[in-house]
PDB file of C-alpha atoms in Angstrom:
ATOM      1  CA  MET A   1       2.692 120.915  23.738  1.00 54.00           C
ATOM      2  CA  LYS A   2       3.777 117.273  23.946  1.00 53.00           C
ATOM      3  CA  SER A   3       0.447 116.299  25.496  1.00 61.00           C
ATOM      4  CA  ASP A   4      -1.420 118.014  22.631  1.00 66.00           C
ATOM      5  CA  ILE A   5       0.611 116.087  20.058  1.00 64.00           C
ATOM      6  CA  LEU A   6       0.020 112.837  21.958  1.00 66.00           C
ATOM      7  CA  ASN A   7      -3.725 113.523  22.170  1.00 80.00           C
ATOM      8  CA  LYS A   8      -3.852 114.233  18.439  1.00 84.00           C
ATOM      9  CA  ARG A   9      -2.000 111.025  17.577  1.00 85.00           C
ATOM     10  CA  CYS A  10      -4.227 108.956  19.862  1.00 91.00           C
ATOM     11  CA  SER A  11      -7.308 110.560  18.317  1.00 91.00           C
ATOM     12  CA  ILE A  12      -6.063 109.777  14.804  1.00 92.00           C
ATOM     13  CA  LEU A  13      -5.505 106.139  15.838  1.00 93.00           C
ATOM     14  CA  ILE A  14      -9.039 105.963  17.280  1.00 94.00           C
ATOM     15  CA  LEU A  15     -10.572 107.368  14.088  1.00 94.00           C
ATOM     16  CA  ALA A  16      -8.403 105.067  11.960  1.00 94.00           C
ATOM     17  CA  PHE A  17      -9.608 102.042  13.934  1.00 95.00           C
ATOM     18  CA  ILE A  18     -13.255 103.131  13.609  1.00 95.00           C
ATOM     19  CA  GLU A  19     -13.017 103.596   9.830  1.00 91.00           C
ATOM     20  CA  SER A  20     -11.203 100.255   9.496  1.00 93.00           C
ATOM     21  CA  TYR A  21     -13.901  98.553  11.584  1.00 94.00           C
ATOM     22  CA  TRP A  22     -16.683 100.085   9.491  1.00 90.00           C
ATOM     23  CA  GLY A  23     -15.003  98.921   6.307  1.00 86.00           C
ATOM     24  CA  PHE A  24     -14.322  95.406   7.581  1.00 88.00           C
ATOM     25  CA  THR A  25     -17.923  94.919   8.781  1.00 88.00           C
ATOM     26  CA  THR A  26     -19.605  96.378   5.669  1.00 84.00           C
ATOM     27  CA  VAL A  27     -20.200  92.892   4.308  1.00 83.00           C
ATOM     28  CA  PHE A  28     -22.397  92.154   7.348  1.00 86.00           C
ATOM     29  CA  MET A  29     -24.843  94.838   6.192  1.00 82.00           C
ATOM     30  CA  LYS A  30     -25.193  93.037   2.879  1.00 79.00           C
ATOM     31  CA  ASN A  31     -25.636  89.658   4.592  1.00 84.00           C
ATOM     32  CA  ILE A  32     -28.391  90.842   6.948  1.00 87.00           C
ATOM     33  CA  LEU A  33     -30.550  92.028   4.026  1.00 82.00           C
ATOM     34  CA  GLU A  34     -31.326  88.357   3.395  1.00 86.00           C
ATOM     35  CA  TYR A  35     -33.533  88.495   6.492  1.00 90.00           C
ATOM     36  CA  MET A  36     -35.049  92.022   6.452  1.00 89.00           C
ATOM     37  CA  THR A  37     -35.569  95.156   4.379  1.00 87.00           C
ATOM     38  CA  PRO A  38     -32.937  97.949   4.292  1.00 85.00           C
ATOM     39  CA  SER A  39     -35.145 100.407   6.206  1.00 88.00           C
ATOM     40  CA  MET A  40     -35.840  97.825   8.926  1.00 92.00           C
ATOM     41  CA  TYR A  41     -32.117  97.158   9.279  1.00 91.00           C
ATOM     42  CA  VAL A  42     -31.258 100.858   9.625  1.00 91.00           C
ATOM     43  CA  PHE A  43     -33.995 101.301  12.237  1.00 94.00           C
ATOM     44  CA  LEU A  44     -32.880  98.271  14.292  1.00 95.00           C
ATOM     45  CA  ARG A  45     -29.217  99.243  13.974  1.00 95.00           C
ATOM     46  CA  PHE A  46     -29.823 102.637  15.580  1.00 95.00           C
ATOM     47  CA  LEU A  47     -32.318 101.206  18.075  1.00 96.00           C
ATOM     48  CA  PHE A  48     -29.761  98.671  19.342  1.00 97.00           C
ATOM     49  CA  ALA A  49     -27.148 101.448  19.495  1.00 96.00           C
ATOM     50  CA  SER A  50     -29.486 103.709  21.493  1.00 95.00           C
ATOM     51  CA  ILE A  51     -30.370 101.007  24.017  1.00 95.00           C
ATOM     52  CA  ALA A  52     -26.698 100.045  24.453  1.00 94.00           C
ATOM     53  CA  LEU A  53     -25.573 103.635  25.121  1.00 93.00           C
ATOM     54  CA  ILE A  54     -28.402 104.300  27.571  1.00 91.00           C
ATOM     55  CA  LEU A  55     -27.546 101.122  29.519  1.00 90.00           C
ATOM     56  CA  LEU A  56     -23.834 101.961  29.401  1.00 87.00           C
ATOM     57  CA  TYR A  57     -24.099 105.541  30.651  1.00 83.00           C
ATOM     58  CA  TRP A  58     -27.307 105.574  32.722  1.00 79.00           C
ATOM     59  CA  ARG A  59     -25.365 105.937  35.986  1.00 74.00           C
ATOM     60  CA  LYS A  60     -23.480 109.003  34.797  1.00 71.00           C
ATOM     61  CA  SER A  61     -24.763 112.461  35.606  1.00 60.00           C
ATOM     62  CA  MET A  62     -26.155 113.690  32.304  1.00 68.00           C
ATOM     63  CA  LYS A  63     -27.672 117.058  31.480  1.00 72.00           C
ATOM     64  CA  PHE A  64     -29.497 117.018  28.186  1.00 77.00           C
ATOM     65  CA  ASP A  65     -29.907 120.760  27.789  1.00 81.00           C
ATOM     66  CA  ARG A  66     -31.395 122.364  24.702  1.00 85.00           C
ATOM     67  CA  GLY A  67     -27.986 122.777  23.047  1.00 85.00           C
ATOM     68  CA  THR A  68     -27.065 119.106  23.507  1.00 86.00           C
ATOM     69  CA  VAL A  69     -30.417 117.916  22.151  1.00 89.00           C
ATOM     70  CA  LEU A  70     -30.159 120.244  19.146  1.00 92.00           C
ATOM     71  CA  ARG A  71     -26.562 119.272  18.310  1.00 91.00           C
ATOM     72  CA  GLY A  72     -27.234 115.557  18.790  1.00 91.00           C
ATOM     73  CA  SER A  73     -30.389 115.716  16.664  1.00 93.00           C
ATOM     74  CA  VAL A  74     -28.546 117.445  13.819  1.00 94.00           C
ATOM     75  CA  LEU A  75     -25.813 114.797  13.966  1.00 93.00           C
ATOM     76  CA  GLY A  76     -28.444 112.053  14.127  1.00 93.00           C
ATOM     77  CA  GLY A  77     -30.034 113.344  10.944  1.00 93.00           C
ATOM     78  CA  LEU A  78     -26.679 113.762   9.211  1.00 94.00           C
ATOM     79  CA  THR A  79     -25.820 110.186  10.204  1.00 92.00           C
ATOM     80  CA  VAL A  80     -28.970 108.235   9.355  1.00 92.00           C
ATOM     81  CA  VAL A  81     -30.138 110.105   6.224  1.00 91.00           C
ATOM     82  CA  PRO A  82     -26.948 109.405   4.183  1.00 91.00           C
ATOM     83  CA  ILE A  83     -27.120 105.734   5.189  1.00 86.00           C
ATOM     84  CA  LEU A  84     -30.740 105.482   4.009  1.00 85.00           C
ATOM     85  CA  MET A  85     -29.942 107.362   0.788  1.00 86.00           C
ATOM     86  CA  THR A  86     -26.981 105.089   0.044  1.00 83.00           C
ATOM     87  CA  VAL A  87     -29.041 101.939   0.646  1.00 77.00           C
ATOM     88  CA  VAL A  88     -31.836 103.192  -1.630  1.00 77.00           C
ATOM     89  CA  ALA A  89     -29.336 104.213  -4.335  1.00 81.00           C
ATOM     90  CA  LEU A  90     -27.783 100.732  -4.322  1.00 73.00           C
ATOM     91  CA  GLN A  91     -30.981  99.491  -5.976  1.00 69.00           C
ATOM     92  CA  ASP A  92     -30.084 101.609  -9.029  1.00 75.00           C
ATOM     93  CA  ILE A  93     -26.258 101.619  -9.197  1.00 73.00           C
ATOM     94  CA  ALA A  94     -23.388  99.160  -8.821  1.00 66.00           C
ATOM     95  CA  ALA A  95     -21.725  98.743  -5.431  1.00 67.00           C
ATOM     96  CA  THR A  96     -18.388  99.815  -6.946  1.00 65.00           C
ATOM     97  CA  ASN A  97     -19.857 103.130  -8.098  1.00 72.00           C
ATOM     98  CA  SER A  98     -21.324 103.596  -4.612  1.00 76.00           C
ATOM     99  CA  VAL A  99     -17.895 103.135  -3.003  1.00 77.00           C
ATOM    100  CA  PHE A 100     -16.353 105.601  -5.458  1.00 79.00           C
ATOM    101  CA  TYR A 101     -18.956 108.330  -4.909  1.00 84.00           C
ATOM    102  CA  THR A 102     -19.052 107.832  -1.132  1.00 85.00           C
ATOM    103  CA  GLN A 103     -15.365 108.759  -0.910  1.00 87.00           C
ATOM    104  CA  PHE A 104     -16.129 112.147  -2.465  1.00 89.00           C
ATOM    105  CA  VAL A 105     -16.273 113.204   1.182  1.00 92.00           C
ATOM    106  CA  ILE A 106     -12.514 113.899   0.987  1.00 90.00           C
ATOM    107  CA  ILE A 107     -13.347 116.556  -1.628  1.00 90.00           C
ATOM    108  CA  PHE A 108     -16.461 117.983   0.012  1.00 93.00           C
ATOM    109  CA  VAL A 109     -14.979 118.564   3.496  1.00 93.00           C
ATOM    110  CA  PRO A 110     -12.104 120.888   2.423  1.00 91.00           C
ATOM    111  CA  LEU A 111     -14.469 122.584  -0.049  1.00 90.00           C
ATOM    112  CA  LEU A 112     -17.028 123.264   2.696  1.00 91.00           C
ATOM    113  CA  LEU A 113     -14.305 124.517   5.036  1.00 90.00           C
ATOM    114  CA  TRP A 114     -13.122 126.910   2.336  1.00 89.00           C
ATOM    115  CA  VAL A 115     -16.678 128.225   1.810  1.00 87.00           C
ATOM    116  CA  ILE A 116     -17.406 128.536   5.548  1.00 86.00           C
ATOM    117  CA  LYS A 117     -14.031 129.627   6.941  1.00 83.00           C
ATOM    118  CA  ARG A 118     -12.078 130.609   3.824  1.00 80.00           C
ATOM    119  CA  LYS A 119      -9.519 128.044   4.934  1.00 78.00           C
ATOM    120  CA  LYS A 120      -7.638 126.417   2.046  1.00 80.00           C
ATOM    121  CA  PRO A 121      -5.874 123.050   2.451  1.00 82.00           C
ATOM    122  CA  GLY A 122      -2.121 122.821   1.891  1.00 80.00           C
ATOM    123  CA  MET A 123      -0.314 121.476  -1.168  1.00 82.00           C
ATOM    124  CA  ASN A 124       0.091 118.173   0.669  1.00 81.00           C
ATOM    125  CA  TYR A 125      -3.693 117.650   0.535  1.00 87.00           C
ATOM    126  CA  TYR A 126      -3.959 118.198  -3.236  1.00 87.00           C
ATOM    127  CA  LEU A 127      -1.098 115.802  -3.977  1.00 86.00           C
ATOM    128  CA  SER A 128      -2.636 113.117  -1.747  1.00 88.00           C
ATOM    129  CA  LEU A 129      -6.093 113.727  -3.249  1.00 90.00           C
ATOM    130  CA  ILE A 130      -4.871 113.034  -6.790  1.00 90.00           C
ATOM    131  CA  VAL A 131      -3.281 109.738  -5.709  1.00 90.00           C
ATOM    132  CA  ILE A 132      -6.307 108.655  -3.628  1.00 90.00           C
ATOM    133  CA  MET A 133      -8.863 109.430  -6.356  1.00 90.00           C
ATOM    134  CA  THR A 134      -6.699 107.484  -8.821  1.00 90.00           C
ATOM    135  CA  GLY A 135      -6.645 104.580  -6.370  1.00 89.00           C
ATOM    136  CA  LEU A 136     -10.433 104.715  -5.984  1.00 86.00           C
ATOM    137  CA  TRP A 137     -10.867 104.706  -9.758  1.00 86.00           C
ATOM    138  CA  VAL A 138      -8.681 101.607 -10.094  1.00 87.00           C
ATOM    139  CA  PHE A 139     -10.267  99.994  -7.015  1.00 84.00           C
ATOM    140  CA  THR A 140     -13.874 100.339  -8.186  1.00 76.00           C
ATOM    141  CA  GLU A 141     -13.406  99.925 -11.965  1.00 75.00           C
ATOM    142  CA  CYS A 142     -16.164 102.535 -12.224  1.00 66.00           C
ATOM    143  CA  ASN A 143     -18.359 102.792 -15.287  1.00 62.00           C
ATOM    144  CA  LEU A 144     -19.277 106.475 -15.362  1.00 61.00           C
ATOM    145  CA  SER A 145     -20.460 106.590 -18.975  1.00 64.00           C
ATOM    146  CA  MET A 146     -24.010 107.458 -17.907  1.00 69.00           C
ATOM    147  CA  ILE A 147     -24.922 109.214 -14.649  1.00 74.00           C
ATOM    148  CA  THR A 148     -28.147 107.863 -13.117  1.00 80.00           C
ATOM    149  CA  LEU A 149     -30.429 109.113 -10.354  1.00 86.00           C
ATOM    150  CA  GLY A 150     -28.764 106.625  -7.996  1.00 83.00           C
ATOM    151  CA  ASP A 151     -25.379 108.220  -8.703  1.00 84.00           C
ATOM    152  CA  VAL A 152     -26.750 111.674  -7.860  1.00 88.00           C
ATOM    153  CA  VAL A 153     -28.365 110.399  -4.641  1.00 89.00           C
ATOM    154  CA  THR A 154     -25.071 108.801  -3.538  1.00 87.00           C
ATOM    155  CA  ILE A 155     -23.133 112.010  -4.237  1.00 90.00           C
ATOM    156  CA  ILE A 156     -25.658 113.973  -2.136  1.00 93.00           C
ATOM    157  CA  ALA A 157     -25.242 111.381   0.639  1.00 92.00           C
ATOM    158  CA  SER A 158     -21.471 111.885   0.476  1.00 92.00           C
ATOM    159  CA  PHE A 159     -21.983 115.645   0.757  1.00 95.00           C
ATOM    160  CA  LEU A 160     -24.101 115.108   3.889  1.00 95.00           C
ATOM    161  CA  ASN A 161     -21.361 112.866   5.307  1.00 93.00           C
ATOM    162  CA  GLY A 162     -18.973 115.768   4.808  1.00 94.00           C
ATOM    163  CA  LEU A 163     -21.312 118.069   6.726  1.00 94.00           C
ATOM    164  CA  ALA A 164     -21.510 115.441   9.492  1.00 94.00           C
ATOM    165  CA  ILE A 165     -17.703 115.352   9.838  1.00 94.00           C
ATOM    166  CA  ILE A 166     -17.487 119.143  10.135  1.00 94.00           C
ATOM    167  CA  ALA A 167     -20.462 119.287  12.525  1.00 93.00           C
ATOM    168  CA  THR A 168     -18.900 116.595  14.731  1.00 93.00           C
ATOM    169  CA  THR A 169     -15.650 118.573  14.999  1.00 91.00           C
ATOM    170  CA  VAL A 170     -17.568 121.715  16.004  1.00 90.00           C
ATOM    171  CA  TYR A 171     -20.110 120.092  18.346  1.00 90.00           C
ATOM    172  CA  ALA A 172     -17.628 117.777  20.102  1.00 87.00           C
ATOM    173  CA  ALA A 173     -15.761 120.811  21.443  1.00 83.00           C
ATOM    174  CA  HIS A 174     -18.854 122.034  23.331  1.00 81.00           C
ATOM    175  CA  THR A 175     -20.687 118.847  24.348  1.00 83.00           C
ATOM    176  CA  SER A 176     -19.935 115.677  26.306  1.00 84.00           C
ATOM    177  CA  HIS A 177     -19.142 112.929  23.805  1.00 87.00           C
ATOM    178  CA  TYR A 178     -21.441 110.354  25.430  1.00 86.00           C
ATOM    179  CA  GLU A 179     -24.371 112.765  25.803  1.00 88.00           C
ATOM    180  CA  LEU A 180     -23.920 113.759  22.173  1.00 90.00           C
ATOM    181  CA  GLY A 181     -23.720 110.086  21.163  1.00 91.00           C
ATOM    182  CA  ILE A 182     -26.919 109.134  22.996  1.00 92.00           C
ATOM    183  CA  VAL A 183     -28.969 111.944  21.439  1.00 93.00           C
ATOM    184  CA  GLN A 184     -27.390 111.201  18.047  1.00 94.00           C
ATOM    185  CA  MET A 185     -28.432 107.529  18.143  1.00 95.00           C
ATOM    186  CA  VAL A 186     -31.919 108.151  19.597  1.00 94.00           C
ATOM    187  CA  SER A 187     -32.697 110.868  17.049  1.00 95.00           C
ATOM    188  CA  GLY A 188     -31.348 108.617  14.289  1.00 94.00           C
ATOM    189  CA  THR A 189     -33.764 105.904  15.423  1.00 95.00           C
ATOM    190  CA  LEU A 190     -36.728 108.293  15.377  1.00 95.00           C
ATOM    191  CA  ILE A 191     -35.815 109.732  11.965  1.00 93.00           C
ATOM    192  CA  SER A 192     -35.602 106.235  10.439  1.00 92.00           C
ATOM    193  CA  ILE A 193     -39.135 105.261  11.584  1.00 92.00           C
ATOM    194  CA  PRO A 194     -41.026 106.894   8.641  1.00 90.00           C
ATOM    195  CA  MET A 195     -38.930 104.861   6.173  1.00 85.00           C
ATOM    196  CA  LEU A 196     -40.301 101.657   7.708  1.00 87.00           C
ATOM    197  CA  PHE A 197     -43.693 102.314   6.121  1.00 85.00           C
ATOM    198  CA  SER A 198     -42.232 102.498   2.611  1.00 80.00           C
ATOM    199  CA  GLU A 199     -41.299  98.805   2.613  1.00 79.00           C
ATOM    200  CA  SER A 200     -42.435  95.500   4.050  1.00 79.00           C
ATOM    201  CA  MET A 201     -41.796  95.160   7.797  1.00 80.00           C
ATOM    202  CA  HIS A 202     -41.010  91.473   7.471  1.00 82.00           C
ATOM    203  CA  ILE A 203     -38.065  90.275   9.548  1.00 89.00           C
ATOM    204  CA  GLN A 204     -36.664  86.797  10.149  1.00 90.00           C
ATOM    205  CA  TRP A 205     -35.027  86.588  13.565  1.00 91.00           C
ATOM    206  CA  ASN A 206     -32.135  84.182  14.088  1.00 91.00           C
ATOM    207  CA  LYS A 207     -28.710  84.047  15.724  1.00 91.00           C
ATOM    208  CA  GLU A 208     -26.945  85.611  12.729  1.00 92.00           C
ATOM    209  CA  VAL A 209     -29.320  88.606  12.662  1.00 94.00           C
ATOM    210  CA  PHE A 210     -28.837  89.261  16.376  1.00 95.00           C
ATOM    211  CA  THR A 211     -25.043  88.934  16.045  1.00 94.00           C
ATOM    212  CA  ILE A 212     -24.878  91.358  13.109  1.00 94.00           C
ATOM    213  CA  LEU A 213     -27.017  93.915  14.975  1.00 96.00           C
ATOM    214  CA  ILE A 214     -24.569  93.711  17.888  1.00 96.00           C
ATOM    215  CA  ILE A 215     -21.552  94.079  15.574  1.00 95.00           C
ATOM    216  CA  THR A 216     -22.919  96.908  13.400  1.00 93.00           C
ATOM    217  CA  GLY A 217     -25.421  98.452  15.814  1.00 94.00           C
ATOM    218  CA  VAL A 218     -24.070  98.313  19.362  1.00 96.00           C
ATOM    219  CA  VAL A 219     -20.372  98.441  18.421  1.00 96.00           C
ATOM    220  CA  GLY A 220     -20.422  99.889  14.901  1.00 93.00           C
ATOM    221  CA  SER A 221     -22.903 102.668  15.673  1.00 94.00           C
ATOM    222  CA  GLY A 222     -23.299 103.273  19.405  1.00 94.00           C
ATOM    223  CA  ILE A 223     -19.724 102.829  20.595  1.00 95.00           C
ATOM    224  CA  ALA A 224     -18.081 103.869  17.301  1.00 95.00           C
ATOM    225  CA  PHE A 225     -19.914 107.182  16.882  1.00 94.00           C
ATOM    226  CA  THR A 226     -19.464 108.052  20.561  1.00 94.00           C
ATOM    227  CA  ALA A 227     -15.723 107.377  20.277  1.00 94.00           C
ATOM    228  CA  LYS A 228     -15.668 109.395  17.044  1.00 94.00           C
ATOM    229  CA  ASN A 229     -17.270 112.343  18.845  1.00 93.00           C
ATOM    230  CA  PHE A 230     -14.523 112.111  21.472  1.00 92.00           C
ATOM    231  CA  ALA A 231     -11.626 111.763  19.020  1.00 92.00           C
ATOM    232  CA  GLN A 232     -12.626 114.567  16.662  1.00 92.00           C
ATOM    233  CA  ARG A 233     -12.002 117.127  19.395  1.00 89.00           C
ATOM    234  CA  ASN A 234      -8.299 116.878  18.602  1.00 88.00           C
ATOM    235  CA  VAL A 235      -8.360 116.220  14.845  1.00 90.00           C
ATOM    236  CA  SER A 236      -9.142 118.547  11.953  1.00 89.00           C
ATOM    237  CA  SER A 237     -12.144 117.822   9.749  1.00 91.00           C
ATOM    238  CA  THR A 238      -9.889 117.393   6.697  1.00 90.00           C
ATOM    239  CA  THR A 239      -7.786 114.748   8.454  1.00 91.00           C
ATOM    240  CA  ALA A 240     -10.952 112.974   9.650  1.00 92.00           C
ATOM    241  CA  SER A 241     -12.247 112.878   6.066  1.00 92.00           C
ATOM    242  CA  MET A 242      -8.931 111.487   4.782  1.00 91.00           C
ATOM    243  CA  LEU A 243      -9.165 108.614   7.262  1.00 92.00           C
ATOM    244  CA  THR A 244     -12.427 107.469   5.618  1.00 91.00           C
ATOM    245  CA  VAL A 245     -10.235 106.044   2.828  1.00 90.00           C
ATOM    246  CA  LEU A 246      -9.462 103.169   5.224  1.00 91.00           C
ATOM    247  CA  SER A 247     -13.063 101.983   4.881  1.00 88.00           C
ATOM    248  CA  PRO A 248     -12.844 100.557   1.322  1.00 85.00           C
ATOM    249  CA  ILE A 249      -9.352  99.207   2.059  1.00 86.00           C
ATOM    250  CA  PHE A 250     -10.581  97.088   4.967  1.00 88.00           C
ATOM    251  CA  GLY A 251     -13.854  96.443   3.157  1.00 83.00           C
ATOM    252  CA  VAL A 252     -11.917  94.253   0.725  1.00 82.00           C
ATOM    253  CA  LEU A 253     -10.424  92.309   3.628  1.00 85.00           C
ATOM    254  CA  GLY A 254     -13.825  91.806   5.268  1.00 84.00           C
ATOM    255  CA  ALA A 255     -15.464  90.694   2.030  1.00 80.00           C
ATOM    256  CA  ARG A 256     -12.681  88.157   1.475  1.00 82.00           C
ATOM    257  CA  ILE A 257     -12.852  86.690   5.003  1.00 86.00           C
ATOM    258  CA  ILE A 258     -16.518  86.932   6.093  1.00 84.00           C
ATOM    259  CA  SER A 259     -18.921  84.532   4.366  1.00 80.00           C
ATOM    260  CA  ASN A 260     -22.691  84.766   3.920  1.00 73.00           C
ATOM    261  CA  SER A 261     -25.307  82.278   5.137  1.00 72.00           C
ATOM    262  CA  ASN A 262     -24.303  79.891   2.324  1.00 74.00           C
ATOM    263  CA  GLY A 263     -20.638  79.967   3.327  1.00 77.00           C
ATOM    264  CA  ILE A 264     -19.635  81.981   0.247  1.00 77.00           C
ATOM    265  CA  THR A 265     -17.175  84.885   0.385  1.00 76.00           C
ATOM    266  CA  GLU A 266     -16.836  87.652  -2.190  1.00 74.00           C
ATOM    267  CA  SER A 267     -14.010  87.396  -4.699  1.00 77.00           C
ATOM    268  CA  VAL A 268     -11.382  90.138  -4.817  1.00 76.00           C
ATOM    269  CA  THR A 269     -10.102  91.266  -8.219  1.00 81.00           C
ATOM    270  CA  MET A 270      -6.577  92.271  -9.145  1.00 86.00           C
ATOM    271  CA  SER A 271      -7.757  95.839  -9.764  1.00 86.00           C
ATOM    272  CA  GLN A 272      -9.008  95.999  -6.170  1.00 83.00           C
ATOM    273  CA  TYR A 273      -5.632  94.864  -4.841  1.00 86.00           C
ATOM    274  CA  CYS A 274      -3.908  97.487  -7.022  1.00 89.00           C
ATOM    275  CA  GLY A 275      -6.413 100.114  -5.903  1.00 88.00           C
ATOM    276  CA  VAL A 276      -5.795  99.312  -2.238  1.00 87.00           C
ATOM    277  CA  PHE A 277      -2.046  99.736  -2.760  1.00 90.00           C
ATOM    278  CA  ILE A 278      -2.525 103.145  -4.425  1.00 90.00           C
ATOM    279  CA  LEU A 279      -4.923 104.232  -1.654  1.00 90.00           C
ATOM    280  CA  CYS A 280      -2.331 103.298   0.966  1.00 89.00           C
ATOM    281  CA  VAL A 281       0.295 105.338  -0.904  1.00 88.00           C
ATOM    282  CA  GLY A 282      -2.074 108.321  -0.938  1.00 88.00           C
ATOM    283  CA  MET A 283      -2.638 108.112   2.810  1.00 87.00           C
ATOM    284  CA  VAL A 284       1.106 107.810   3.478  1.00 84.00           C
ATOM    285  CA  LEU A 285       1.682 110.943   1.387  1.00 84.00           C
ATOM    286  CA  TYR A 286      -0.928 112.859   3.392  1.00 86.00           C
ATOM    287  CA  PHE A 287       0.136 111.817   6.882  1.00 83.00           C
ATOM    288  CA  THR A 288       3.851 112.240   6.197  1.00 79.00           C
ATOM    289  CA  GLY A 289       3.246 115.807   5.021  1.00 72.00           C
ATOM    290  CA  VAL A 290       4.678 115.341   1.526  1.00 62.00           C
ATOM    291  CA  ARG A 291       4.262 118.492  -0.587  1.00 58.00           C
ATOM    292  CA  ASN A 292       6.271 117.862  -3.756  1.00 56.00           C
ATOM    293  CA  ILE A 293       7.981 115.225  -5.907  1.00 54.00           C
ATOM    294  CA  LYS A 294      11.349 115.704  -4.178  1.00 56.00           C
ATOM    295  CA  GLU A 295       9.866 114.757  -0.804  1.00 54.00           C
ATOM    296  CA  ILE A 296       8.249 111.676  -2.363  1.00 54.00           C
ATOM    297  CA  LYS A 297      11.725 110.606  -3.524  1.00 54.00           C
ATOM    298  CA  ASN A 298      13.031 110.997   0.029  1.00 55.00           C
ATOM    299  CA  ILE A 299      10.266 108.735   1.370  1.00 51.00           C
ATOM    300  CA  LEU A 300      11.009 106.099  -1.271  1.00 53.00           C
ATOM    301  CA  LEU A 301      14.653 106.159  -0.152  1.00 53.00           C
ATOM    302  CA  LEU A 302      13.652 105.626   3.504  1.00 50.00           C
ATOM    303  CA  PRO A 303      13.762 101.767   3.379  1.00 55.00           C
ATOM    304  CA  LYS A 304      17.265 101.964   1.863  1.00 54.00           C
ATOM    305  CA  TYR A 305      18.359 104.361   4.629  1.00 46.00           C
ATOM    306  CA  LEU A 306      16.949 102.101   7.359  1.00 46.00           C
ATOM    307  CA  TYR A 307      18.638  99.047   5.842  1.00 51.00           C
ATOM    308  CA  SER A 308      22.012 100.866   5.740  1.00 55.00           C
ATOM    309  CA  SER A 309      21.595 101.989   9.356  1.00 46.00           C
ATOM    310  CA  LEU A 310      20.891  98.424  10.489  1.00 44.00           C
ATOM    311  CA  GLN A 311      23.947  97.148   8.615  1.00 52.00           C
ATOM    312  CA  ILE A 312      26.190  99.712  10.371  1.00 47.00           C
ATOM    313  CA  ARG A 313      24.723  98.755  13.756  1.00 42.00           C
ATOM    314  CA  TRP A 314      25.240  95.039  13.131  1.00 46.00           C
ATOM    315  CA  ARG A 315      28.882  95.647  12.145  1.00 52.00           C
ATOM    316  CA  LYS A 316      29.499  97.569  15.373  1.00 47.00           C
ATOM    317  CA  GLN A 317      28.132  94.648  17.369  1.00 43.00           C
TER     318      GLN A 317
END
């Protein structure tokens, strides 16, 4: 029992780190588009990830049976297609709207689980969802007065991300995480090839391009998705979807720290800082199991309780 709890906590920490890393390095994806087209970047990102995983695990005894290939290919499609759709949609909508719609995954995952398994989330989820969606609204300053085709495409991409989270939870229980990761990255590379012919194949190689492909491809795709496959064995799909909220939170930090080729960093607005705070509150509510207003009051009183306890201890000393 204790080992199961420990495994679950470790898995949550792994997923939290992955989502934080993805958010922090998002700005690199914007920077690299100065040197190549979006479709070329997606292709090279998965190609670098595939090569890295093959070199990393080539000595291990691997059995790519039909089930592994099928599961990995499905995950590969559910991974690369939403990325391509989001990149294409960004040509039609604001980045803030994209962030807002992408986080709809926290709605789609429980909804899909209810349709598939008739499994409803607890009251804790609904309370956290209201706070998180409010935080996203403040964070993005969304202008939703007119829904465009780009908005619809991004929402569909978010739905596919939800399917990917559920599929990962199911497939990871039956397949080796590194075998699944290799097939996932290789199939993602192959699926992204047709998109190359829709745009110019021009690419400007330099040190920054190679570095970004290592950061977002080798680490951010190959290692991250393989670790995600491993961690989701012990974590529910709903919890995994909730952890995606860390991505925009750390995205603000990355945008503020990491500069582009001209040495310019993105500015962070007050609404984004406020949104980040509300998002953090929403995640605390979810992971502390809060179900009603009374329990929220108890959490707010926790700092006061800790301070009083420390005072008593100091007096005894």
